[in-house]
Amino acid sequence: MDYLKTKTDLQQSLNQIIDETPIIDIHTHIYDTNFKSLLLWGIDELLTYHYLVAELFRMRYDLNAEEFWALSKTKQAELIWENLFIKNSPVSEACRGVVTVMSRLGIKNIRNQKLDDIRKFFSQYPIKDYINRVFELANVKEVVMTNDPFDDLERPVWLENPKIDPRFNAALRIDPVLMQWEQNACPRLKSWGYDVETDLSKNTLAEIRRFLSDWIDRMKALYMAVSLPPTFYFPEESTRGTIIKECILPVCREKQIPFAMMIGVKKLINPALKLAGDGVGKADLNAVENLVRMYPKNKFLVTLLSRENQHELCILGRKFGNLMIFGCWWFLNDPSIIEEMTRERLELLGLSFIPQHSDARVLDQLIYKWHHSKLLFKTILLDKYNDLLLAGWAPTPEEISRDVQNLFSGNFKKFLAL
Ligand code: HDL
Ligand code: ZN
Protein backbone atom coordinates (compact mmCIF):
# COMPACT_ATOMS: atom_id res chain seq x y z
CA MET A 1 0.00 0.00 0.00
CA ASP A 2 1.57 3.38 -0.95
CA TYR A 3 0.33 5.59 1.86
CA LEU A 4 0.64 9.33 1.30
CA LYS A 5 2.74 10.37 4.28
CA THR A 6 3.63 14.00 3.57
CA LYS A 7 1.63 17.08 2.61
CA THR A 8 3.63 17.29 -0.62
CA ASP A 9 2.75 13.67 -1.52
CA LEU A 10 -0.87 14.40 -0.67
CA GLN A 11 -0.88 17.54 -2.80
CA GLN A 12 0.61 15.88 -5.89
CA SER A 13 -1.76 12.94 -5.72
CA LEU A 14 -4.83 15.04 -4.91
CA ASN A 15 -4.22 17.61 -7.65
CA GLN A 16 -3.86 14.89 -10.28
CA ILE A 17 -6.99 13.10 -9.04
CA ILE A 18 -9.10 16.27 -9.04
CA ASP A 19 -7.94 17.12 -12.56
CA GLU A 20 -8.60 13.58 -13.82
CA THR A 21 -11.91 12.72 -12.12
CA PRO A 22 -14.84 13.28 -14.50
CA ILE A 23 -17.84 15.27 -13.25
CA ILE A 24 -21.59 14.95 -13.40
CA ASP A 25 -22.87 18.55 -13.30
CA ILE A 26 -26.25 18.13 -11.65
CA HIS A 27 -27.82 21.53 -12.36
CA THR A 28 -27.29 23.57 -15.53
CA HIS A 29 -29.32 25.63 -18.00
CA ILE A 30 -27.54 24.35 -21.08
CA TYR A 31 -29.10 22.28 -23.83
CA ASP A 32 -28.01 19.85 -26.48
CA THR A 33 -28.30 20.83 -30.15
CA ASN A 34 -31.90 19.57 -30.48
CA PHE A 35 -32.97 22.71 -28.63
CA LYS A 36 -31.42 25.00 -31.26
CA SER A 37 -31.49 28.65 -30.12
CA LEU A 38 -31.82 27.61 -26.47
CA LEU A 39 -28.22 26.34 -26.64
CA LEU A 40 -26.16 29.46 -25.92
CA TRP A 41 -22.41 29.61 -26.56
CA GLY A 42 -19.61 31.96 -27.67
CA ILE A 43 -18.23 35.32 -26.57
CA ASP A 44 -21.36 37.45 -26.98
CA GLU A 45 -23.42 35.05 -24.86
CA LEU A 46 -20.60 34.84 -22.30
CA LEU A 47 -20.44 38.63 -22.02
CA THR A 48 -24.21 39.17 -21.84
CA TYR A 49 -24.68 36.53 -19.08
CA HIS A 50 -27.11 38.09 -16.63
CA TYR A 51 -24.48 38.18 -13.87
CA LEU A 52 -22.46 40.62 -16.02
CA VAL A 53 -25.53 42.66 -16.95
CA ALA A 54 -26.12 43.34 -13.24
CA GLU A 55 -22.48 44.34 -12.84
CA LEU A 56 -22.66 46.64 -15.89
CA PHE A 57 -25.54 48.60 -14.36
CA ARG A 58 -23.43 49.18 -11.27
CA MET A 59 -20.56 50.57 -13.31
CA ARG A 60 -22.91 52.57 -15.49
CA TYR A 61 -25.80 53.58 -13.25
CA ASP A 62 -26.52 56.26 -15.87
CA LEU A 63 -27.50 53.59 -18.40
CA ASN A 64 -31.18 53.31 -19.26
CA ALA A 65 -32.22 49.67 -18.93
CA GLU A 66 -34.81 49.83 -21.70
CA GLU A 67 -32.27 51.31 -24.10
CA PHE A 68 -29.80 48.59 -23.11
CA TRP A 69 -32.28 45.79 -23.78
CA ALA A 70 -33.12 47.37 -27.16
CA LEU A 71 -29.48 47.02 -28.25
CA SER A 72 -28.38 44.00 -30.29
CA LYS A 73 -26.64 41.18 -28.40
CA THR A 74 -23.30 42.24 -29.95
CA LYS A 75 -23.79 45.87 -28.91
CA GLN A 76 -24.71 44.75 -25.36
CA ALA A 77 -21.56 42.60 -25.33
CA GLU A 78 -19.41 45.50 -26.49
CA LEU A 79 -20.79 47.76 -23.76
CA ILE A 80 -20.05 45.12 -21.13
CA TRP A 81 -16.56 44.45 -22.54
CA GLU A 82 -15.73 48.18 -22.52
CA ASN A 83 -17.02 48.88 -19.01
CA LEU A 84 -16.22 45.69 -17.08
CA PHE A 85 -13.02 44.58 -18.82
CA ILE A 86 -11.31 47.58 -20.44
CA LYS A 87 -12.27 50.56 -18.26
CA ASN A 88 -12.19 48.43 -15.09
CA SER A 89 -10.17 45.27 -14.36
CA PRO A 90 -12.40 42.15 -14.66
CA VAL A 91 -11.89 41.06 -11.05
CA SER A 92 -15.47 39.89 -10.30
CA GLU A 93 -16.06 36.11 -10.38
CA ALA A 94 -18.29 36.36 -13.46
CA CYS A 95 -15.82 38.61 -15.32
CA ARG A 96 -12.83 36.46 -14.37
CA GLY A 97 -14.81 33.50 -15.67
CA VAL A 98 -14.97 34.93 -19.18
CA VAL A 99 -11.19 35.42 -19.11
CA THR A 100 -10.67 31.85 -17.86
CA VAL A 101 -12.82 30.45 -20.69
CA MET A 102 -10.81 32.30 -23.32
CA SER A 103 -7.47 31.36 -21.76
CA ARG A 104 -8.33 27.68 -21.51
CA LEU A 105 -9.60 27.66 -25.09
CA GLY A 106 -6.15 28.90 -26.11
CA ILE A 107 -6.82 32.56 -26.91
CA LYS A 108 -3.62 34.49 -26.28
CA ASN A 109 -3.11 38.15 -25.26
CA ILE A 110 -6.80 38.40 -24.39
CA ARG A 111 -6.67 41.92 -23.01
CA ASN A 112 -5.51 43.35 -26.34
CA GLN A 113 -7.89 41.31 -28.50
CA LYS A 114 -10.62 43.05 -30.49
CA LEU A 115 -14.03 41.49 -29.84
CA ASP A 116 -14.48 40.81 -33.55
CA ASP A 117 -11.28 38.72 -33.56
CA ILE A 118 -12.49 36.79 -30.54
CA ARG A 119 -15.79 36.21 -32.33
CA LYS A 120 -13.85 34.84 -35.31
CA PHE A 121 -12.03 32.43 -32.97
CA PHE A 122 -15.32 31.01 -31.67
CA SER A 123 -16.89 30.83 -35.13
CA GLN A 124 -14.23 28.30 -36.24
CA TYR A 125 -15.92 25.54 -34.25
CA PRO A 126 -18.85 23.50 -35.59
CA ILE A 127 -21.17 23.35 -32.55
CA LYS A 128 -20.96 19.57 -32.01
CA ASP A 129 -17.14 19.78 -31.99
CA TYR A 130 -17.37 22.71 -29.62
CA ILE A 131 -19.57 20.79 -27.19
CA ASN A 132 -16.95 18.02 -27.16
CA ARG A 133 -14.14 20.55 -26.62
CA VAL A 134 -15.95 22.26 -23.72
CA PHE A 135 -16.84 18.94 -22.01
CA GLU A 136 -13.23 17.79 -22.47
CA LEU A 137 -11.71 20.98 -21.03
CA ALA A 138 -14.08 20.97 -18.05
CA ASN A 139 -13.77 17.18 -17.69
CA VAL A 140 -17.55 16.99 -17.40
CA LYS A 141 -18.95 13.61 -18.47
CA GLU A 142 -22.65 14.44 -18.02
CA VAL A 143 -24.83 17.44 -17.25
CA VAL A 144 -28.39 17.74 -16.05
CA MET A 145 -30.39 20.33 -17.96
CA THR A 146 -33.27 22.43 -16.60
CA ASN A 147 -36.24 21.40 -18.72
CA ASP A 148 -39.39 23.44 -18.66
CA PRO A 149 -42.58 22.16 -20.39
CA PHE A 150 -43.98 25.69 -20.00
CA ASP A 151 -41.25 27.11 -22.24
CA ASP A 152 -42.78 27.62 -25.71
CA LEU A 153 -39.42 27.06 -27.41
CA GLU A 154 -38.60 23.92 -25.46
CA ARG A 155 -41.94 22.08 -25.26
CA PRO A 156 -42.32 21.44 -29.02
CA VAL A 157 -38.87 19.85 -29.14
CA TRP A 158 -39.84 17.27 -26.50
CA LEU A 159 -43.13 16.54 -28.28
CA GLU A 160 -41.06 15.42 -31.29
CA ASN A 161 -39.48 12.73 -29.08
CA PRO A 162 -35.92 13.90 -29.92
CA LYS A 163 -32.80 11.76 -29.69
CA ILE A 164 -30.95 13.64 -26.94
CA ASP A 165 -27.15 13.53 -26.64
CA PRO A 166 -26.66 10.98 -23.81
CA ARG A 167 -24.39 13.43 -21.98
CA PHE A 168 -27.41 15.71 -21.49
CA ASN A 169 -29.79 14.43 -18.81
CA ALA A 170 -33.15 16.05 -18.13
CA ALA A 171 -34.70 17.50 -14.99
CA LEU A 172 -38.38 18.43 -14.97
CA ARG A 173 -38.71 22.06 -13.82
CA ILE A 174 -42.18 22.92 -12.54
CA ASP A 175 -42.05 26.45 -11.06
CA PRO A 176 -45.37 27.58 -12.70
CA VAL A 177 -47.23 24.62 -11.12
CA LEU A 178 -46.19 25.69 -7.62
CA MET A 179 -45.77 29.42 -8.05
CA GLN A 180 -48.43 30.45 -10.59
CA TRP A 181 -51.07 27.71 -10.52
CA GLU A 182 -54.17 29.84 -11.06
CA GLN A 183 -52.86 32.37 -13.58
CA ASN A 184 -50.41 30.27 -15.56
CA ALA A 185 -50.11 26.52 -15.03
CA CYS A 186 -53.82 25.72 -14.75
CA PRO A 187 -54.90 27.27 -18.09
CA ARG A 188 -51.83 25.85 -19.84
CA LEU A 189 -52.47 22.31 -18.57
CA LYS A 190 -56.11 22.61 -19.60
CA SER A 191 -55.01 23.68 -23.11
CA TRP A 192 -52.79 20.60 -23.26
CA GLY A 193 -55.69 18.27 -22.51
CA TYR A 194 -55.47 17.88 -18.73
CA ASP A 195 -58.88 18.13 -17.05
CA VAL A 196 -57.89 20.70 -14.40
CA GLU A 197 -59.66 23.59 -12.67
CA THR A 198 -58.13 26.31 -10.51
CA ASP A 199 -59.76 24.80 -7.42
CA LEU A 200 -57.80 21.72 -6.35
CA SER A 201 -60.52 19.09 -6.60
CA LYS A 202 -59.61 15.40 -6.37
CA ASN A 203 -59.87 15.20 -10.14
CA THR A 204 -57.63 18.25 -10.68
CA LEU A 205 -55.03 16.81 -8.30
CA ALA A 206 -55.11 13.52 -10.19
CA GLU A 207 -54.68 15.37 -13.49
CA ILE A 208 -51.71 17.35 -12.12
CA ARG A 209 -50.16 14.02 -11.13
CA ARG A 210 -50.79 12.74 -14.67
CA PHE A 211 -49.14 15.83 -16.15
CA LEU A 212 -46.05 15.39 -13.93
CA SER A 213 -45.86 11.68 -14.69
CA ASP A 214 -46.24 12.22 -18.45
CA TRP A 215 -43.38 14.73 -18.54
CA ILE A 216 -41.07 12.74 -16.27
CA ASP A 217 -41.53 9.81 -18.67
CA ARG A 218 -41.20 11.96 -21.82
CA MET A 219 -37.99 13.60 -20.58
CA LYS A 220 -36.67 10.59 -18.63
CA ALA A 221 -36.20 13.22 -15.95
CA LEU A 222 -33.65 12.38 -13.27
CA TYR A 223 -35.40 14.64 -10.77
CA MET A 224 -38.18 17.19 -10.45
CA ALA A 225 -37.06 20.74 -9.55
CA VAL A 226 -38.44 24.06 -8.42
CA SER A 227 -37.01 27.35 -7.19
CA LEU A 228 -38.85 28.73 -4.17
CA PRO A 229 -38.94 32.09 -2.36
CA PRO A 230 -37.39 32.64 1.09
CA THR A 231 -40.97 32.74 2.43
CA PHE A 232 -41.58 29.14 1.38
CA TYR A 233 -43.09 27.08 4.21
CA PHE A 234 -44.38 23.54 4.61
CA PRO A 235 -46.84 22.22 5.59
CA GLU A 236 -48.99 25.07 4.46
CA GLU A 237 -52.74 25.41 3.83
CA SER A 238 -52.19 26.88 0.35
CA THR A 239 -52.32 25.95 -3.31
CA ARG A 240 -48.56 25.38 -3.24
CA GLY A 241 -48.68 23.32 -0.04
CA THR A 242 -51.52 21.17 -1.36
CA ILE A 243 -49.92 20.49 -4.75
CA ILE A 244 -46.62 19.54 -3.09
CA LYS A 245 -48.41 17.17 -0.68
CA GLU A 246 -50.93 15.66 -3.10
CA CYS A 247 -49.02 15.72 -6.40
CA ILE A 248 -45.28 16.41 -6.31
CA LEU A 249 -44.31 14.08 -3.47
CA PRO A 250 -46.50 11.10 -4.46
CA VAL A 251 -45.31 11.24 -8.09
CA CYS A 252 -41.65 11.53 -7.03
CA ARG A 253 -42.14 8.50 -4.77
CA GLU A 254 -43.85 6.53 -7.53
CA LYS A 255 -41.08 7.41 -10.03
CA GLN A 256 -38.42 7.05 -7.28
CA ILE A 257 -36.84 10.39 -8.23
CA PRO A 258 -35.74 13.22 -5.94
CA PHE A 259 -37.59 16.48 -5.50
CA ALA A 260 -35.03 19.28 -5.89
CA MET A 261 -35.82 22.45 -3.96
CA MET A 262 -33.79 25.57 -4.66
CA ILE A 263 -34.88 28.00 -1.98
CA GLY A 264 -34.23 31.69 -1.34
CA VAL A 265 -34.89 33.57 -4.59
CA LYS A 266 -36.66 36.91 -4.36
CA LYS A 267 -37.84 37.09 -7.98
CA LEU A 268 -37.36 40.38 -9.85
CA ILE A 269 -36.62 42.77 -6.99
CA ASN A 270 -35.45 45.00 -9.83
CA PRO A 271 -37.64 44.04 -12.81
CA ALA A 272 -35.80 46.43 -15.15
CA LEU A 273 -32.80 44.04 -15.05
CA LYS A 274 -34.94 41.07 -16.20
CA LEU A 275 -33.05 37.77 -15.48
CA ALA A 276 -30.44 39.86 -13.66
CA GLY A 277 -33.11 41.34 -11.39
CA ASP A 278 -33.53 38.55 -8.81
CA GLY A 279 -32.49 38.95 -5.19
CA VAL A 280 -31.86 36.67 -2.22
CA GLY A 281 -33.50 36.09 1.16
CA LYS A 282 -32.89 33.83 4.16
CA ALA A 283 -35.32 30.92 4.21
CA ASP A 284 -37.05 29.26 7.18
CA LEU A 285 -35.49 25.79 7.26
CA ASN A 286 -38.33 24.41 9.34
CA ALA A 287 -39.98 23.96 5.94
CA VAL A 288 -37.19 21.65 4.78
CA GLU A 289 -37.00 19.92 8.16
CA ASN A 290 -40.72 19.17 8.09
CA LEU A 291 -40.59 17.82 4.53
CA VAL A 292 -37.63 15.49 5.01
CA ARG A 293 -39.01 14.20 8.35
CA MET A 294 -42.66 13.82 7.27
CA TYR A 295 -41.74 12.10 3.98
CA PRO A 296 -38.93 9.61 4.73
CA LYS A 297 -39.72 7.72 1.53
CA ASN A 298 -39.10 10.81 -0.59
CA LYS A 299 -35.63 11.97 -1.61
CA PHE A 300 -34.82 15.68 -1.49
CA LEU A 301 -32.03 17.52 -3.29
CA VAL A 302 -31.67 20.92 -1.64
CA THR A 303 -29.61 24.00 -2.33
CA LEU A 304 -30.19 27.34 -0.64
CA LEU A 305 -29.38 30.79 -1.94
CA SER A 306 -28.62 32.54 1.35
CA ARG A 307 -25.17 32.18 2.90
CA GLU A 308 -26.83 32.55 6.30
CA ASN A 309 -28.80 29.34 5.76
CA GLN A 310 -25.83 27.10 5.03
CA HIS A 311 -24.77 25.98 8.51
CA GLU A 312 -28.31 25.01 9.56
CA LEU A 313 -28.72 23.13 6.26
CA CYS A 314 -25.63 21.09 7.14
CA ILE A 315 -27.14 20.25 10.52
CA LEU A 316 -30.36 19.10 8.82
CA GLY A 317 -28.19 16.98 6.52
CA ARG A 318 -26.67 15.29 9.56
CA LYS A 319 -30.13 14.25 10.75
CA PHE A 320 -31.79 13.12 7.53
CA GLY A 321 -30.25 10.73 4.97
CA ASN A 322 -33.04 11.45 2.46
CA LEU A 323 -31.69 15.00 2.19
CA MET A 324 -28.85 15.49 -0.29
CA ILE A 325 -27.23 18.91 -0.06
CA PHE A 326 -25.78 20.26 -3.29
CA GLY A 327 -23.85 23.13 -4.80
CA CYS A 328 -22.80 26.67 -4.02
CA TRP A 329 -25.67 28.25 -5.89
CA TRP A 330 -25.68 31.51 -7.89
CA PHE A 331 -24.72 34.33 -5.47
CA LEU A 332 -22.77 31.73 -3.44
CA ASN A 333 -20.68 30.57 -6.41
CA ASP A 334 -17.75 32.79 -5.40
CA PRO A 335 -14.36 31.66 -4.08
CA SER A 336 -14.70 33.17 -0.59
CA ILE A 337 -18.10 31.55 -0.03
CA ILE A 338 -17.34 28.25 -1.78
CA GLU A 339 -14.36 27.99 0.56
CA GLU A 340 -16.46 28.57 3.69
CA MET A 341 -19.34 26.31 2.60
CA THR A 342 -17.18 23.41 1.42
CA ARG A 343 -15.05 23.40 4.55
CA GLU A 344 -18.07 23.36 6.86
CA ARG A 345 -19.75 20.66 4.76
CA LEU A 346 -16.64 18.41 4.90
CA GLU A 347 -16.37 18.98 8.66
CA LEU A 348 -20.06 18.31 9.32
CA LEU A 349 -21.07 15.90 6.54
CA GLY A 350 -17.83 14.15 5.67
CA LEU A 351 -18.05 13.12 2.01
CA SER A 352 -21.85 12.74 1.84
CA PHE A 353 -22.80 15.80 -0.19
CA ILE A 354 -22.51 17.17 -3.73
CA PRO A 355 -20.04 20.06 -3.49
CA GLN A 356 -20.85 21.95 -6.65
CA HIS A 357 -22.96 22.41 -9.73
CA SER A 358 -22.20 24.97 -12.42
CA ASP A 359 -25.64 26.49 -13.07
CA ALA A 360 -24.11 27.23 -16.49
CA ARG A 361 -26.47 29.11 -18.82
CA VAL A 362 -23.89 29.40 -21.58
CA LEU A 363 -22.19 26.18 -22.69
CA ASP A 364 -18.64 27.56 -22.41
CA GLN A 365 -19.22 28.50 -18.76
CA LEU A 366 -18.69 24.82 -17.87
CA ILE A 367 -14.99 25.53 -18.45
CA TYR A 368 -14.62 28.34 -15.93
CA LYS A 369 -17.18 27.31 -13.36
CA TRP A 370 -15.47 23.94 -12.91
CA HIS A 371 -11.90 25.24 -13.29
CA HIS A 372 -12.44 27.80 -10.55
CA SER A 373 -14.16 25.32 -8.22
CA LYS A 374 -11.55 22.60 -8.74
CA LEU A 375 -8.76 25.04 -7.83
CA LEU A 376 -10.56 25.65 -4.54
CA PHE A 377 -11.25 21.94 -3.92
CA LYS A 378 -7.51 21.25 -4.32
CA THR A 379 -6.72 23.65 -1.47
CA ILE A 380 -9.62 22.69 0.77
CA LEU A 381 -9.26 18.90 0.41
CA LEU A 382 -5.49 19.12 0.84
CA ASP A 383 -6.06 20.76 4.22
CA LYS A 384 -8.61 18.11 5.20
CA TYR A 385 -6.43 15.16 4.21
CA ASN A 386 -3.41 16.80 5.82
CA ASP A 387 -5.40 17.31 9.02
CA LEU A 388 -6.16 13.58 8.83
CA LEU A 389 -2.48 12.78 8.29
CA LEU A 390 -1.50 14.86 11.32
CA ALA A 391 -4.14 13.05 13.35
CA GLY A 392 -2.47 9.73 12.46
CA TRP A 393 -4.27 8.46 9.32
CA ALA A 394 -2.37 8.32 6.02
CA PRO A 395 -4.70 7.87 3.01
CA THR A 396 -3.76 6.10 -0.23
CA PRO A 397 -4.20 7.59 -3.72
CA GLU A 398 -6.91 4.97 -4.38
CA GLU A 399 -8.87 6.12 -1.34
CA ILE A 400 -8.61 9.78 -2.33
CA SER A 401 -9.66 8.88 -5.86
CA ARG A 402 -12.69 7.01 -4.48
CA ASP A 403 -13.62 10.02 -2.32
CA VAL A 404 -13.33 12.53 -5.15
CA GLN A 405 -15.30 10.28 -7.53
CA ASN A 406 -18.09 10.22 -4.97
CA LEU A 407 -18.05 13.99 -4.58
CA PHE A 408 -17.99 14.59 -8.34
CA SER A 409 -20.54 12.01 -9.47
CA GLY A 410 -20.96 8.95 -7.21
CA ASN A 411 -23.02 10.62 -4.48
CA PHE A 412 -25.51 11.88 -7.07
CA LYS A 413 -25.75 8.51 -8.86
CA LYS A 414 -26.18 6.61 -5.57
CA PHE A 415 -28.83 9.08 -4.34
CA LEU A 416 -30.79 8.62 -7.56
CA ALA A 417 -30.58 4.84 -7.16
CA LEU A 418 -31.77 4.86 -3.52
O1 HDL B 1 -33.70 29.10 -10.74
C1 HDL B 1 -32.56 28.74 -11.10
O2 HDL B 1 -32.29 27.62 -11.57
C2 HDL B 1 -31.47 29.78 -10.99
O3 HDL B 1 -30.21 29.15 -11.17
C3 HDL B 1 -31.71 30.86 -12.03
O4 HDL B 1 -31.76 30.24 -13.29
C4 HDL B 1 -30.68 32.00 -12.03
O5 HDL B 1 -31.09 32.96 -12.97
C5 HDL B 1 -29.30 31.53 -12.40
O6 HDL B 1 -28.98 31.33 -13.55
N1 HDL B 1 -28.45 31.43 -11.39
O7 HDL B 1 -27.15 31.04 -11.61
ZN1 ZN C 1 -30.24 27.38 -12.09
JSON list of N, CA and C in Angstrom, two decimals, residues 266-290:
[
{"chain": "A", "resi": 266, "resn": "LYS", "atom": "N", "xyz": [-35.65, 35.84, -4.34]},
{"chain": "A", "resi": 266, "resn": "LYS", "atom": "CA", "xyz": [-36.66, 36.91, -4.36]},
{"chain": "A", "resi": 266, "resn": "LYS", "atom": "C", "xyz": [-36.75, 37.38, -5.81]},
{"chain": "A", "resi": 267, "resn": "LYS", "atom": "N", "xyz": [-37.76, 36.86, -6.53]},
{"chain": "A", "resi": 267, "resn": "LYS", "atom": "CA", "xyz": [-37.84, 37.09, -7.98]},
{"chain": "A", "resi": 267, "resn": "LYS", "atom": "C", "xyz": [-37.98, 38.57, -8.29]},
{"chain": "A", "resi": 268, "resn": "LEU", "atom": "N", "xyz": [-37.17, 39.04, -9.24]},
{"chain": "A", "resi": 268, "resn": "LEU", "atom": "CA", "xyz": [-37.36, 40.38, -9.85]},
{"chain": "A", "resi": 268, "resn": "LEU", "atom": "C", "xyz": [-37.52, 41.51, -8.83]},
{"chain": "A", "resi": 269, "resn": "ILE", "atom": "N", "xyz": [-36.57, 41.61, -7.91]},
{"chain": "A", "resi": 269, "resn": "ILE", "atom": "CA", "xyz": [-36.62, 42.77, -6.99]},
{"chain": "A", "resi": 269, "resn": "ILE", "atom": "C", "xyz": [-36.30, 44.04, -7.76]},
{"chain": "A", "resi": 270, "resn": "ASN", "atom": "N", "xyz": [-35.61, 43.88, -8.90]},
{"chain": "A", "resi": 270, "resn": "ASN", "atom": "CA", "xyz": [-35.45, 45.00, -9.83]},
{"chain": "A", "resi": 270, "resn": "ASN", "atom": "C", "xyz": [-35.86, 44.51, -11.21]},
{"chain": "A", "resi": 271, "resn": "PRO", "atom": "N", "xyz": [-37.12, 44.61, -11.56]},
{"chain": "A", "resi": 271, "resn": "PRO", "atom": "CA", "xyz": [-37.64, 44.04, -12.81]},
{"chain": "A", "resi": 271, "resn": "PRO", "atom": "C", "xyz": [-36.94, 44.59, -14.06]},
{"chain": "A", "resi": 272, "resn": "ALA", "atom": "N", "xyz": [-36.44, 45.82, -13.95]},
{"chain": "A", "resi": 272, "resn": "ALA", "atom": "CA", "xyz": [-35.80, 46.43, -15.15]},
{"chain": "A", "resi": 272, "resn": "ALA", "atom": "C", "xyz": [-34.60, 45.59, -15.61]},
{"chain": "A", "resi": 273, "resn": "LEU", "atom": "N", "xyz": [-34.00, 44.82, -14.68]},
{"chain": "A", "resi": 273, "resn": "LEU", "atom": "CA", "xyz": [-32.80, 44.04, -15.05]},
{"chain": "A", "resi": 273, "resn": "LEU", "atom": "C", "xyz": [-33.15, 42.68, -15.61]},
{"chain": "A", "resi": 274, "resn": "LYS", "atom": "N", "xyz": [-34.44, 42.36, -15.67]},
{"chain": "A", "resi": 274, "resn": "LYS", "atom": "CA", "xyz": [-34.94, 41.07, -16.20]},
{"chain": "A", "resi": 274, "resn": "LYS", "atom": "C", "xyz": [-34.27, 39.90, -15.45]},
{"chain": "A", "resi": 275, "resn": "LEU", "atom": "N", "xyz": [-33.64, 38.94, -16.16]},
{"chain": "A", "resi": 275, "resn": "LEU", "atom": "CA", "xyz": [-33.05, 37.77, -15.48]},
{"chain": "A", "resi": 275, "resn": "LEU", "atom": "C", "xyz": [-32.04, 38.19, -14.42]},
{"chain": "A", "resi": 276, "resn": "ALA", "atom": "N", "xyz": [-31.45, 39.37, -14.61]},
{"chain": "A", "resi": 276, "resn": "ALA", "atom": "CA", "xyz": [-30.44, 39.86, -13.66]},
{"chain": "A", "resi": 276, "resn": "ALA", "atom": "C", "xyz": [-31.08, 40.54, -12.45]},
{"chain": "A", "resi": 277, "resn": "GLY", "atom": "N", "xyz": [-32.42, 40.54, -12.41]},
{"chain": "A", "resi": 277, "resn": "GLY", "atom": "CA", "xyz": [-33.11, 41.34, -11.39]},
{"chain": "A", "resi": 277, "resn": "GLY", "atom": "C", "xyz": [-33.51, 40.61, -10.13]},
{"chain": "A", "resi": 278, "resn": "ASP", "atom": "N", "xyz": [-33.13, 39.33, -9.99]},
{"chain": "A", "resi": 278, "resn": "ASP", "atom": "CA", "xyz": [-33.53, 38.55, -8.81]},
{"chain": "A", "resi": 278, "resn": "ASP", "atom": "C", "xyz": [-32.63, 38.84, -7.61]},
{"chain": "A", "resi": 279, "resn": "GLY", "atom": "N", "xyz": [-33.24, 38.73, -6.43]},
{"chain": "A", "resi": 279, "resn": "GLY", "atom": "CA", "xyz": [-32.49, 38.95, -5.19]},
{"chain": "A", "resi": 279, "resn": "GLY", "atom": "C", "xyz": [-32.47, 37.69, -4.34]},
{"chain": "A", "resi": 280, "resn": "VAL", "atom": "N", "xyz": [-32.02, 37.83, -3.10]},
{"chain": "A", "resi": 280, "resn": "VAL", "atom": "CA", "xyz": [-31.86, 36.67, -2.22]},
{"chain": "A", "resi": 280, "resn": "VAL", "atom": "C", "xyz": [-32.47, 36.99, -0.86]},
{"chain": "A", "resi": 281, "resn": "GLY", "atom": "N", "xyz": [-32.98, 35.93, -0.21]},
{"chain": "A", "resi": 281, "resn": "GLY", "atom": "CA", "xyz": [-33.50, 36.09, 1.16]},
{"chain": "A", "resi": 281, "resn": "GLY", "atom": "C", "xyz": [-33.25, 34.83, 1.96]},
{"chain": "A", "resi": 282, "resn": "LYS", "atom": "N", "xyz": [-33.11, 34.97, 3.26]},
{"chain": "A", "resi": 282, "resn": "LYS", "atom": "CA", "xyz": [-32.89, 33.83, 4.16]},
{"chain": "A", "resi": 282, "resn": "LYS", "atom": "C", "xyz": [-34.20, 33.07, 4.31]},
{"chain": "A", "resi": 283, "resn": "ALA", "atom": "N", "xyz": [-34.11, 31.75, 4.15]},
{"chain": "A", "resi": 283, "resn": "ALA", "atom": "CA", "xyz": [-35.32, 30.92, 4.21]},
{"chain": "A", "resi": 283, "resn": "ALA", "atom": "C", "xyz": [-35.51, 30.36, 5.63]},
{"chain": "A", "resi": 284, "resn": "ASP", "atom": "N", "xyz": [-36.72, 29.90, 5.90]},
{"chain": "A", "resi": 284, "resn": "ASP", "atom": "CA", "xyz": [-37.05, 29.26, 7.18]},
{"chain": "A", "resi": 284, "resn": "ASP", "atom": "C", "xyz": [-36.87, 27.75, 6.99]},
{"chain": "A", "resi": 285, "resn": "LEU", "atom": "N", "xyz": [-35.81, 27.19, 7.53]},
{"chain": "A", "resi": 285, "resn": "LEU", "atom": "CA", "xyz": [-35.49, 25.79, 7.26]},
{"chain": "A", "resi": 285, "resn": "LEU", "atom": "C", "xyz": [-36.40, 24.81, 7.98]},
{"chain": "A", "resi": 286, "resn": "ASN", "atom": "N", "xyz": [-37.32, 25.33, 8.79]},
{"chain": "A", "resi": 286, "resn": "ASN", "atom": "CA", "xyz": [-38.33, 24.41, 9.34]},
{"chain": "A", "resi": 286, "resn": "ASN", "atom": "C", "xyz": [-39.12, 23.76, 8.22]},
{"chain": "A", "resi": 287, "resn": "ALA", "atom": "N", "xyz": [-39.24, 24.50, 7.09]},
{"chain": "A", "resi": 287, "resn": "ALA", "atom": "CA", "xyz": [-39.98, 23.96, 5.94]},
{"chain": "A", "resi": 287, "resn": "ALA", "atom": "C", "xyz": [-39.29, 22.70, 5.41]},
{"chain": "A", "resi": 288, "resn": "VAL", "atom": "N", "xyz": [-37.97, 22.80, 5.28]},
{"chain": "A", "resi": 288, "resn": "VAL", "atom": "CA", "xyz": [-37.19, 21.65, 4.78]},
{"chain": "A", "resi": 288, "resn": "VAL", "atom": "C", "xyz": [-37.19, 20.54, 5.82]},
{"chain": "A", "resi": 289, "resn": "GLU", "atom": "N", "xyz": [-37.01, 20.92, 7.07]},
{"chain": "A", "resi": 289, "resn": "GLU", "atom": "CA", "xyz": [-37.00, 19.92, 8.16]},
{"chain": "A", "resi": 289, "resn": "GLU", "atom": "C", "xyz": [-38.31, 19.14, 8.20]},
{"chain": "A", "resi": 290, "resn": "ASN", "atom": "N", "xyz": [-39.42, 19.85, 8.07]},
{"chain": "A", "resi": 290, "resn": "ASN", "atom": "CA", "xyz": [-40.72, 19.17, 8.09]},
{"chain": "A", "resi": 290, "resn": "ASN", "atom": "C", "xyz": [-40.86, 18.20, 6.92]}
]
